[in-house]
CSV table of N, CA and C in Angstrom, one decimal:
chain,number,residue,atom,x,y,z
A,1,UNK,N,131.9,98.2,102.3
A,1,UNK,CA,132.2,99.1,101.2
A,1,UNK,C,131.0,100.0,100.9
A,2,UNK,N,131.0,101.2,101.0
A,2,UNK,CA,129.9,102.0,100.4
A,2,UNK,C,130.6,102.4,99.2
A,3,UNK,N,129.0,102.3,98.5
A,3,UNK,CA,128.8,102.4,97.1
A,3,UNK,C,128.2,103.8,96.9
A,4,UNK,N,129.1,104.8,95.7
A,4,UNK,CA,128.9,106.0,95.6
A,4,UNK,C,127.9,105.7,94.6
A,5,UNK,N,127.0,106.6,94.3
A,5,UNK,CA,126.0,106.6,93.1
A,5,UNK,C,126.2,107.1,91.9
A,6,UNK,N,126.5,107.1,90.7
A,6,UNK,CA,126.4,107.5,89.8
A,6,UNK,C,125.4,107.7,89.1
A,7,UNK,N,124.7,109.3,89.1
A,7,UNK,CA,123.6,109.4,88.6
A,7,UNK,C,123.8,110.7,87.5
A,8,UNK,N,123.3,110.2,86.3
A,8,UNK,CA,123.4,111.7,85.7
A,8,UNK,C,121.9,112.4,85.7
A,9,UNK,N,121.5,113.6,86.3
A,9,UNK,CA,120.6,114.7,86.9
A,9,UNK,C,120.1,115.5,85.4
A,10,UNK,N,119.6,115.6,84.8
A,10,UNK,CA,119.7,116.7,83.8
A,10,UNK,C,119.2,117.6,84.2
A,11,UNK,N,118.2,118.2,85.4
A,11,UNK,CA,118.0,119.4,85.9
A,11,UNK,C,119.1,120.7,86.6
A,12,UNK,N,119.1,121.7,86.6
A,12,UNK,CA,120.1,122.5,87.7
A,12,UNK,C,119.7,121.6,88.9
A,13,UNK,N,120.5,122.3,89.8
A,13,UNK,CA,120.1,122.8,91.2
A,13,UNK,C,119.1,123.6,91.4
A,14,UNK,N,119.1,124.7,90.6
A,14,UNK,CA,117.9,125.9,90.6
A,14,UNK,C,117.0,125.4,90.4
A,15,UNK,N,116.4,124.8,89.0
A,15,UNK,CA,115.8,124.3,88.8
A,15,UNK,C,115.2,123.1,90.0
A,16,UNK,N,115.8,122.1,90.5
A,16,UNK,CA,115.3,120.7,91.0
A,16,UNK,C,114.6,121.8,92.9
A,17,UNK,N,115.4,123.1,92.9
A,17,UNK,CA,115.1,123.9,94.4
A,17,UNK,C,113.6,124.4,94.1
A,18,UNK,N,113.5,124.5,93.1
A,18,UNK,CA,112.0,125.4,92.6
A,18,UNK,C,111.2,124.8,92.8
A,19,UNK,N,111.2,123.3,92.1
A,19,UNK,CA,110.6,122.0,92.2
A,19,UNK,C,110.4,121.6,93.2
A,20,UNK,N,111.0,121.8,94.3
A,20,UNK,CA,111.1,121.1,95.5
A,20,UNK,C,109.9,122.1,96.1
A,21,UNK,N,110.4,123.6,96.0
A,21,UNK,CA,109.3,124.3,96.9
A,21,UNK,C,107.5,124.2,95.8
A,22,UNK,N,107.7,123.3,95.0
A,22,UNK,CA,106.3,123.3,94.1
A,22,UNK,C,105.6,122.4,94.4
A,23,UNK,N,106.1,121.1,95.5
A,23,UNK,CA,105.7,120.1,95.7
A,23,UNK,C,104.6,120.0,96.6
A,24,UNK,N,103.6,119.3,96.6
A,24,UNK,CA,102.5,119.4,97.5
A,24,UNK,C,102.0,118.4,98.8
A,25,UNK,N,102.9,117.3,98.0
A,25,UNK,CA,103.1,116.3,99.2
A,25,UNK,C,104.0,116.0,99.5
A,26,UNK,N,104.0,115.0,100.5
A,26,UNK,CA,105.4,114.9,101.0
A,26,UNK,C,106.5,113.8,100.7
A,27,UNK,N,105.4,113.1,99.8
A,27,UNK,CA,106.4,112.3,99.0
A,27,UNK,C,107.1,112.5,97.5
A,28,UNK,N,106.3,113.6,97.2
A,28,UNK,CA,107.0,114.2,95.8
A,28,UNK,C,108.0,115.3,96.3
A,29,UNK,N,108.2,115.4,97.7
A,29,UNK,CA,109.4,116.6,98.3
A,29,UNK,C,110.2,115.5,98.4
A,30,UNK,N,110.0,114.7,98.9
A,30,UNK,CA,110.9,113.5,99.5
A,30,UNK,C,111.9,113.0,97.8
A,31,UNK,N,110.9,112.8,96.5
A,31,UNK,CA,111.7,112.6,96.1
A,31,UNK,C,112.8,113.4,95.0
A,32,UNK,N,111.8,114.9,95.0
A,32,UNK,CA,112.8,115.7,94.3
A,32,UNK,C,114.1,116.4,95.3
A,33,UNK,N,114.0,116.0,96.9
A,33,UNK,CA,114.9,116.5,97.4
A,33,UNK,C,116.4,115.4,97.4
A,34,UNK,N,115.5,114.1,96.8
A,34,UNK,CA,116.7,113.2,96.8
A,34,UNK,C,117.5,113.9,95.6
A,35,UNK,N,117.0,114.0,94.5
A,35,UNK,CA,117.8,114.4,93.4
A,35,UNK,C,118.5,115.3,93.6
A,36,UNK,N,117.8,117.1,94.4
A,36,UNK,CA,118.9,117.8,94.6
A,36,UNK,C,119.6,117.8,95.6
A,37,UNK,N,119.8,116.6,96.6
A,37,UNK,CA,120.9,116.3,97.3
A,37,UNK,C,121.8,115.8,96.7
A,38,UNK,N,121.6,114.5,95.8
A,38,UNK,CA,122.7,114.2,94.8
A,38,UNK,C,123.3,115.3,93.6
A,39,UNK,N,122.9,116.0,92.8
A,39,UNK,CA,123.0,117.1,92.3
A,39,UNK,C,123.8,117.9,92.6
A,40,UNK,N,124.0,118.0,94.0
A,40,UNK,CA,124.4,119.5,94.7
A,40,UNK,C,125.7,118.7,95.6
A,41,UNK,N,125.8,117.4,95.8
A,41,UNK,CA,126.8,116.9,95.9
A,41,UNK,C,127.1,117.0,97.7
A,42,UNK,N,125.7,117.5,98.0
A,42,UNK,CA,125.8,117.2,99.3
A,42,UNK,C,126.0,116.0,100.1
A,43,UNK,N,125.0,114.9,99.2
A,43,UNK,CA,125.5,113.5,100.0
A,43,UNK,C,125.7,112.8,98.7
A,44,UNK,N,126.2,111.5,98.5
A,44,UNK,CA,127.0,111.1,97.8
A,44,UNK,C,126.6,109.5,97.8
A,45,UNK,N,126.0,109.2,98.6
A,45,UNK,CA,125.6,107.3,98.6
A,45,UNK,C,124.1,107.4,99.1
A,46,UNK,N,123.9,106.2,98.3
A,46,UNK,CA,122.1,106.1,98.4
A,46,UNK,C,121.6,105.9,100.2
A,47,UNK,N,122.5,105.3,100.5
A,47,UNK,CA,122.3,104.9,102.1
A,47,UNK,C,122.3,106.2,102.7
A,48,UNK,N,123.2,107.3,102.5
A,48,UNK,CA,123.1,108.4,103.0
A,48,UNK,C,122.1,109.2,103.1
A,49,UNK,N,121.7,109.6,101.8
A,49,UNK,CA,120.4,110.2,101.4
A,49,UNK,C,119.0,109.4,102.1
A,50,UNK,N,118.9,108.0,102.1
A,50,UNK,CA,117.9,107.7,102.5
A,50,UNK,C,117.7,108.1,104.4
A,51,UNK,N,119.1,108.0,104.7
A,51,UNK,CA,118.6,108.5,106.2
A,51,UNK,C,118.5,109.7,106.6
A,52,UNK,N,119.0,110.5,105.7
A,52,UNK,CA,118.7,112.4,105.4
A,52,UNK,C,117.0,112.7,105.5
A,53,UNK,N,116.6,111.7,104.3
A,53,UNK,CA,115.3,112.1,104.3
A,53,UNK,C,114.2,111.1,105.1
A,54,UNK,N,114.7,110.5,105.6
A,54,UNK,CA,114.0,109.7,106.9
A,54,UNK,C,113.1,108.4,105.5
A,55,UNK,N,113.2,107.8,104.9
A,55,UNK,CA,113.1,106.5,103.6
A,55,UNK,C,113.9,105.5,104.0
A,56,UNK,N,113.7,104.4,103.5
A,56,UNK,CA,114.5,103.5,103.1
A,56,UNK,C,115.1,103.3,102.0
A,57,UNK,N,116.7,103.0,102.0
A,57,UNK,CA,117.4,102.3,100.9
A,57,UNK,C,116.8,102.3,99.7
A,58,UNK,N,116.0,101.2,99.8
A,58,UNK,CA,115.5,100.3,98.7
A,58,UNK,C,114.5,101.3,97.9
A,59,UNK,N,113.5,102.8,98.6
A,59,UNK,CA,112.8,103.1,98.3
A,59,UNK,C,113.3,104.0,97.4
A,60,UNK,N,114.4,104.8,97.7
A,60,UNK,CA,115.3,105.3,97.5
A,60,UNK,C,116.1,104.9,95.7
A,61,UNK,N,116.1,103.7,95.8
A,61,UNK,CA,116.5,103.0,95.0
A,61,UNK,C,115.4,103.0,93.3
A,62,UNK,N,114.6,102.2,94.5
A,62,UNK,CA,113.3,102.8,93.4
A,62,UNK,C,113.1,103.8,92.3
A,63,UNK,N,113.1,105.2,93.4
A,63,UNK,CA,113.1,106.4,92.9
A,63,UNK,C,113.8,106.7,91.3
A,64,UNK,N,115.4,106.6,91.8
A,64,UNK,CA,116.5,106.8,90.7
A,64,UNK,C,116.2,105.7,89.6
A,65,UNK,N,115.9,104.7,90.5
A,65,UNK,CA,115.7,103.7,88.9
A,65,UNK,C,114.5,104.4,87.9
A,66,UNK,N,113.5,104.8,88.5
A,66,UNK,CA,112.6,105.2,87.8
A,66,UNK,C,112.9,106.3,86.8
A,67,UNK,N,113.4,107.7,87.7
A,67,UNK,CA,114.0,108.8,87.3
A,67,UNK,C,114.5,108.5,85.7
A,68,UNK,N,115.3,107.0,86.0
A,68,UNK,CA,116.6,107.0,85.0
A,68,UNK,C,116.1,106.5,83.7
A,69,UNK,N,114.8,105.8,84.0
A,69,UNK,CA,113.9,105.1,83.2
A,69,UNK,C,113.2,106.4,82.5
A,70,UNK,N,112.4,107.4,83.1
A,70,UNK,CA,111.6,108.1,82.6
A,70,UNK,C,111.8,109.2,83.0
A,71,UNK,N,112.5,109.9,83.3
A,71,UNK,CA,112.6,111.3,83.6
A,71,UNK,C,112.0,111.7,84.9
A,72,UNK,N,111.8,112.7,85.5
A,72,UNK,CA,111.3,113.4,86.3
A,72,UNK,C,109.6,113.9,86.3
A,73,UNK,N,109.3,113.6,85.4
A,73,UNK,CA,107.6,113.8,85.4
A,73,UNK,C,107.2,112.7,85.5
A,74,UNK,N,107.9,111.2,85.2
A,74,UNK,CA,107.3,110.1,85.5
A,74,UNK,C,107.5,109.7,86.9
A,75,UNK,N,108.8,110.4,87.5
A,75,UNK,CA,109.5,110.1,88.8
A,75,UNK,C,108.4,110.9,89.8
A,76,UNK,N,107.5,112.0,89.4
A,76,UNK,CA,106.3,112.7,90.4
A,76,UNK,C,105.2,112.7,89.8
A,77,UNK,N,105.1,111.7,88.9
A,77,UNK,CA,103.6,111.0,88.8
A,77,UNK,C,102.7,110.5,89.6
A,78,UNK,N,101.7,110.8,90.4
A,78,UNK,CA,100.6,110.6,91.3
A,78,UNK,C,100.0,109.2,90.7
A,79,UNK,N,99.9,108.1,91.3
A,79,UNK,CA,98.9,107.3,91.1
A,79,UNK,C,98.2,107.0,91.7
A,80,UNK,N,96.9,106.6,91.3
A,80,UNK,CA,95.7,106.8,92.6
A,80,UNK,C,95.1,105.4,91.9
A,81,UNK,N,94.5,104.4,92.8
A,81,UNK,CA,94.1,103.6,93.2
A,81,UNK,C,92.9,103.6,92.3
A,82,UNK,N,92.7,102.4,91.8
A,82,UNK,CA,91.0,102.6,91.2
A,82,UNK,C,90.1,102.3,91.6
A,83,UNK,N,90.4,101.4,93.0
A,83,UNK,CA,89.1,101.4,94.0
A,83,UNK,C,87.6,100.6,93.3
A,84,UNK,N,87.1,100.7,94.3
A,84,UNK,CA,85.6,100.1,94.2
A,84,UNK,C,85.5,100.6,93.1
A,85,UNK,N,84.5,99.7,92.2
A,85,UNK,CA,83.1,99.8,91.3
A,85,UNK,C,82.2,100.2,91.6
A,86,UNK,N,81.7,101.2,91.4
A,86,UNK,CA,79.8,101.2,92.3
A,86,UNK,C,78.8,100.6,91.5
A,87,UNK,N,78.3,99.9,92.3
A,87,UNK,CA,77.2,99.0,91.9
A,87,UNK,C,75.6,99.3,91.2
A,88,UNK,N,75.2,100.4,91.7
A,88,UNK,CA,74.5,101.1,90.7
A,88,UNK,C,75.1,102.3,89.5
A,89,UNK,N,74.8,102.0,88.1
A,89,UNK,CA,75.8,102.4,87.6
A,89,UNK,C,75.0,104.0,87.5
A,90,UNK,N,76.4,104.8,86.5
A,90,UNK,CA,75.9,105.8,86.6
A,90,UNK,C,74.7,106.7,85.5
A,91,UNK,N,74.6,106.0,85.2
A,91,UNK,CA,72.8,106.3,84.2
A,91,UNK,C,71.6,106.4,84.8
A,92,UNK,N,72.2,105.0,86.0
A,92,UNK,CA,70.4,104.3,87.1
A,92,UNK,C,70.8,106.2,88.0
A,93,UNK,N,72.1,106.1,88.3
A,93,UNK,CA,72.4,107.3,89.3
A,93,UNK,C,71.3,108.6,88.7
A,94,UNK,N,71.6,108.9,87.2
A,94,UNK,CA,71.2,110.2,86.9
A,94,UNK,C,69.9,110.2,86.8
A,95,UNK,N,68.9,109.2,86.5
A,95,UNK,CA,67.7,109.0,86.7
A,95,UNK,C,67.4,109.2,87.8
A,96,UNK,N,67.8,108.4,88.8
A,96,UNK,CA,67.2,108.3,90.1
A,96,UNK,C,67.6,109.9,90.7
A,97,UNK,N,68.5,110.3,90.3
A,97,UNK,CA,68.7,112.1,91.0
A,97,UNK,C,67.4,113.1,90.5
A,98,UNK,N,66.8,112.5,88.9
A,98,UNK,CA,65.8,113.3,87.9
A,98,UNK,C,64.6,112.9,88.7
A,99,UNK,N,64.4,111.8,89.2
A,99,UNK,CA,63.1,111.5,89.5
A,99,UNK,C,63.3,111.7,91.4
A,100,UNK,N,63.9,112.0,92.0
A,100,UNK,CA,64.3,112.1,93.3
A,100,UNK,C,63.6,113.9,93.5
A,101,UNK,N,64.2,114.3,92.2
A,101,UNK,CA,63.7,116.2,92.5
A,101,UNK,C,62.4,116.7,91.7
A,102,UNK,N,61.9,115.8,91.1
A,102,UNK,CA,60.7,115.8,90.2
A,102,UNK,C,59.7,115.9,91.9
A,103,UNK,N,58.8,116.8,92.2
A,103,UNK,CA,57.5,116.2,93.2
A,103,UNK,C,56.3,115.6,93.0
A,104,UNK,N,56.1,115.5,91.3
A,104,UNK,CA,54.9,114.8,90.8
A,104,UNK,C,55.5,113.3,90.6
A,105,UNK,N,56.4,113.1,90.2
A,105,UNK,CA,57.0,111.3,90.4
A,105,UNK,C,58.1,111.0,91.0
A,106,UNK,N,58.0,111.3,92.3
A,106,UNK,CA,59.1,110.8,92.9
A,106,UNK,C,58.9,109.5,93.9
A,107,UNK,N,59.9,109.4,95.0
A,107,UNK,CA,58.9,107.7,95.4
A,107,UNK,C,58.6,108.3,96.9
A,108,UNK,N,57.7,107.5,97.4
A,108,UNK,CA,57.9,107.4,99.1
A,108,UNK,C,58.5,106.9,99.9
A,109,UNK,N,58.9,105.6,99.3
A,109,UNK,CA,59.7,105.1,100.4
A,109,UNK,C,61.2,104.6,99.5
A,110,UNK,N,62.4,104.4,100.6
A,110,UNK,CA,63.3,103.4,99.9
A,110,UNK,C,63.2,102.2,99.0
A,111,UNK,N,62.2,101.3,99.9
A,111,UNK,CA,61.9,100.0,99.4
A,111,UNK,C,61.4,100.2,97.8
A,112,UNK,N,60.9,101.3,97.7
A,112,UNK,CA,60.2,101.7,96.2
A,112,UNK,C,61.5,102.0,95.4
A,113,UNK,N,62.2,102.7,95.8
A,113,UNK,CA,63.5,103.1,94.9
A,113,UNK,C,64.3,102.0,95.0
A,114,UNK,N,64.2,100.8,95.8
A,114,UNK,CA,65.1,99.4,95.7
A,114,UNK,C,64.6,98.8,94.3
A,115,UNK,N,62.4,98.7,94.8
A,115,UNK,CA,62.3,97.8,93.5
A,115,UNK,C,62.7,98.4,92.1
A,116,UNK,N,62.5,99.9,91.9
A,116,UNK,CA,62.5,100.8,91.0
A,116,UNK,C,64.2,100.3,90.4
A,117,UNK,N,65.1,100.5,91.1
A,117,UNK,CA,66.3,100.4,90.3
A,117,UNK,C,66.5,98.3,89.8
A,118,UNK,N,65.3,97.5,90.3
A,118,UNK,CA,65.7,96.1,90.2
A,118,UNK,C,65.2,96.4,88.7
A,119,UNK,N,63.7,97.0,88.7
A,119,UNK,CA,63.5,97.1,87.4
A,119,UNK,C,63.5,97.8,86.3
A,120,UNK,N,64.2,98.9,86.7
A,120,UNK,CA,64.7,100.1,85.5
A,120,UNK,C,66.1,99.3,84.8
A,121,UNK,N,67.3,99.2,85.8
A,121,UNK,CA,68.6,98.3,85.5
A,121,UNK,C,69.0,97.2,85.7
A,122,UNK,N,68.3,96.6,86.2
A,122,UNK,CA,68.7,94.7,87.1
A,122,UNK,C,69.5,94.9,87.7
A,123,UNK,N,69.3,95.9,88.9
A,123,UNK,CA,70.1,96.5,89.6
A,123,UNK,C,69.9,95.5,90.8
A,124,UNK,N,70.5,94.9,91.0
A,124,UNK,CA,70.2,93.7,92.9
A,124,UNK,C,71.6,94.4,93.7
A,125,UNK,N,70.7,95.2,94.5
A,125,UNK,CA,71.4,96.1,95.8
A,125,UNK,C,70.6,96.0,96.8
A,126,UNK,N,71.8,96.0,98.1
A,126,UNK,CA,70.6,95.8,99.5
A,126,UNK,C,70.3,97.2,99.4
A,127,UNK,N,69.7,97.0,100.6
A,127,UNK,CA,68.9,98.2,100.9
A,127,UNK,C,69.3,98.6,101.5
A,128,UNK,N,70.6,98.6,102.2
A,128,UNK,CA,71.5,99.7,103.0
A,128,UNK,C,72.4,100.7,102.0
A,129,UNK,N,72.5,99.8,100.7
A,129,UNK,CA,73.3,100.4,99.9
A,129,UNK,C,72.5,101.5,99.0
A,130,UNK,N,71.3,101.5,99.2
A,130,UNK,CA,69.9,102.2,98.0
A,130,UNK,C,69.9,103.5,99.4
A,131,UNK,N,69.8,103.0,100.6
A,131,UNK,CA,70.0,104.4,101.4
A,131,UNK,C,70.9,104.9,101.5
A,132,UNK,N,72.1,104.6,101.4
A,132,UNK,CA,73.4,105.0,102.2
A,132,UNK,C,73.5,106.0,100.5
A,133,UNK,N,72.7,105.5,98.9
A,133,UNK,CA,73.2,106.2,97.9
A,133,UNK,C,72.9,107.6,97.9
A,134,UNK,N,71.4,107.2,98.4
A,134,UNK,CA,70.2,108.0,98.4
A,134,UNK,C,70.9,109.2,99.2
A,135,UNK,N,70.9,109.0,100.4
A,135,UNK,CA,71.1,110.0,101.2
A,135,UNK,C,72.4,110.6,101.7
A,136,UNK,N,73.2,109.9,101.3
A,136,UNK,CA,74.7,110.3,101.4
A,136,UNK,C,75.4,111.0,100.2
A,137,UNK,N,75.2,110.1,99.4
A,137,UNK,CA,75.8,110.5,97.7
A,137,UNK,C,74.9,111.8,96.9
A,138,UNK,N,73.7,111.6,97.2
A,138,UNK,CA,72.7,112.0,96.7
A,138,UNK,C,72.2,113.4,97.3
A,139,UNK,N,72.2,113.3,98.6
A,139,UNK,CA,72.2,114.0,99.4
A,139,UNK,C,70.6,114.6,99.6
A,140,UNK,N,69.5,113.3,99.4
A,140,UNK,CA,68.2,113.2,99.2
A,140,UNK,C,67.6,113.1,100.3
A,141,UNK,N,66.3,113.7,100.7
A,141,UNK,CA,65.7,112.8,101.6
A,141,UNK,C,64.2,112.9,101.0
A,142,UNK,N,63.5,111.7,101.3
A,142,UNK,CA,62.6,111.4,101.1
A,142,UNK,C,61.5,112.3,101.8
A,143,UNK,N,60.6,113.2,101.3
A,143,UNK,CA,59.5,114.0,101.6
A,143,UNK,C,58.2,113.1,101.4
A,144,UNK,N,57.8,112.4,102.4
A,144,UNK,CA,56.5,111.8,102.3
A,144,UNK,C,55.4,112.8,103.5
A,145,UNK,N,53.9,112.9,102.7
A,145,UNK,CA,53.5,114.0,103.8
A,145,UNK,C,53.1,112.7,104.9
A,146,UNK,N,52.6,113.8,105.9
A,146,UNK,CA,51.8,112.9,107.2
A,146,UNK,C,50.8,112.7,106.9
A,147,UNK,N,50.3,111.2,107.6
A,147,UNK,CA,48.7,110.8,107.4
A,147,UNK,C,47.8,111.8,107.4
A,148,UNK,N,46.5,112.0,107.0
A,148,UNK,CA,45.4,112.8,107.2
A,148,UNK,C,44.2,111.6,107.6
A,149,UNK,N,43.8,112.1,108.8
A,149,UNK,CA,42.3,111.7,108.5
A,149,UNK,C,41.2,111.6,107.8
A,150,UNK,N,40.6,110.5,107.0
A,150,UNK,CA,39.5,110.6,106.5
A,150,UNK,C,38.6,111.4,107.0
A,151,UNK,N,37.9,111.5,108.2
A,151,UNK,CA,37.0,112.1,109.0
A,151,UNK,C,37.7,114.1,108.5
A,152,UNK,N,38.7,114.1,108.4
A,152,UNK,CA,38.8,115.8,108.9
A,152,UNK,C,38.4,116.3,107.6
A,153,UNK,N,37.7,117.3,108.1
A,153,UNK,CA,37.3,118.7,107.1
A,153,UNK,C,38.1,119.8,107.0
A,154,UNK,N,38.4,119.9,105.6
A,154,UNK,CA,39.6,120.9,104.9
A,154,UNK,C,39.1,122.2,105.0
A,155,UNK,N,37.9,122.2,105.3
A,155,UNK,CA,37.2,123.6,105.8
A,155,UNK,C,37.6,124.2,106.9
A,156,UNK,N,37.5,123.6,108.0
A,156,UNK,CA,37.4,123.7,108.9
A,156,UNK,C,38.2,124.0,109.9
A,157,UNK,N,39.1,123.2,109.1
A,157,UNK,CA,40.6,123.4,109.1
A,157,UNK,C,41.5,125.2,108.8
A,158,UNK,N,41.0,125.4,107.8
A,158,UNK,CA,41.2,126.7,107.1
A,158,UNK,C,41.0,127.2,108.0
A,159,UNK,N,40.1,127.7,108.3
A,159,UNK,CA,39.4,128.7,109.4
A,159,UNK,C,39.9,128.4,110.7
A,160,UNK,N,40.1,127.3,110.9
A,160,UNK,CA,40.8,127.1,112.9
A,160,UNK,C,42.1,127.9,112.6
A,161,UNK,N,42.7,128.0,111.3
A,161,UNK,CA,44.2,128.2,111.6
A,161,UNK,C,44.3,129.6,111.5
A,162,UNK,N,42.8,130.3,110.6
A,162,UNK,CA,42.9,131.7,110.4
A,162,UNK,C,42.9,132.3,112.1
A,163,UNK,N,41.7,131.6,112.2
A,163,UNK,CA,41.5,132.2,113.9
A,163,UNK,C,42.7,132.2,114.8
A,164,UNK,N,43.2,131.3,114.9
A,164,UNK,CA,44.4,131.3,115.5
A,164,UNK,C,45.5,131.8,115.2
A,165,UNK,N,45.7,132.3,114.1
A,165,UNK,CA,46.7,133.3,113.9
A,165,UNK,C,46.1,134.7,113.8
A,166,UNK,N,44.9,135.5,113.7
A,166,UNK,CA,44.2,136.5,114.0
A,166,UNK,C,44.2,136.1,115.8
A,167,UNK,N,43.9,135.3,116.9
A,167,UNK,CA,44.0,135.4,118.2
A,167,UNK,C,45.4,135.5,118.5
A,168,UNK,N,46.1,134.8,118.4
A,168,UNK,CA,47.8,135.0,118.9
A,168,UNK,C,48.3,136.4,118.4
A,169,UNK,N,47.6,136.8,117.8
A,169,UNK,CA,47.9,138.5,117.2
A,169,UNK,C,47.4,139.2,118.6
A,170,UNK,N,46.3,139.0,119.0
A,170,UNK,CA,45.6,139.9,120.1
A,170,UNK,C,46.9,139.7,121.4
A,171,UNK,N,47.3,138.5,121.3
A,171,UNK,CA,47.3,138.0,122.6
A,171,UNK,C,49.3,138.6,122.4
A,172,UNK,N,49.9,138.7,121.7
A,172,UNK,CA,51.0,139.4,121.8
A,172,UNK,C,51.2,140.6,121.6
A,173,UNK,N,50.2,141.4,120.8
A,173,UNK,CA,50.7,142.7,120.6
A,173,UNK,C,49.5,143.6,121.4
């Protein structure tokens, strides 16, 4: 025996057609097109409609029960997952971004911004997770200059590079 549905719609047709072209995914088309299928009197059993719109039954089911519970804004309510906690919170975050772009106190290495957040927040994070923040989230990289030698002269230096860019002048133009 199929079971016809009794559903009372308070939207038009016009209305639930509008809605349908306003929808952004494809499960909030899926479910305002169930209503204006029932509405519109095109299909007439829940089993029907669910293989119209390629769903199951039961999901189907879902839907209207919801609808009938809370209307149509609760029926295309988005819910999104709350997901991970991040483990450095976001205070240690805004510091460490302040002192990341600062060039008079920033750090040189990771391992420095590991112990730095142990002892700013009692923050215990590996050290894949202090890079992966740093440089992913953060979108930081660490500017440490290159060694210099004790022995070199900053003089001397000056002058090799003037000369060399006064000779590469001769030697191209």
């Amino acid at each position: 025996m199929v079971r016809v549905c009794q559903l009372n719609i308070k939207e038009t047709g016009e209305e639930l057609h509008t809605l349908l072209n306003q929808q952004k995914t494809a499960i909030g088309f899926q479910k305002v097109q169930t209503l204006y299928l029932f509405k519109t009197g095109q299909l007439k059993t829940i089993k029907d409609i669910a293989v119209a719109i390629g769903s199951h039954r039961v999901t189907v089911q879902n839907w209207l029960h919801k609808y009938r519970q809370a209307g149509i804004l609760r029926l295309l309510e988005v819910r999104h997952g709350g997901g991970r906690q991040k483990i450095i919170p976001p205070e240690a975050i805004a510091v460490l971004e302040e002192r990341l772009k600062d060039p008079n106190n920033g750090f040189k290495s990771y391992g420095e911004i590991h112990k730095w957040l142990q002892e700013f927040d009692g923050v215990k994070v590996d050290y894949k997770t202090v890079y992966a923040t740093v440089r992913y989230q953060l979108k930081a990289k660490l500017k440490v200059p290159r060694r210099q030698s004790v022995k070199k002269d900053s003089q001397l230096a000056i002058s090799f590079k003037k000369n060399c860019l006064s000779s590469s002048k001769s030697f191209n133009g």
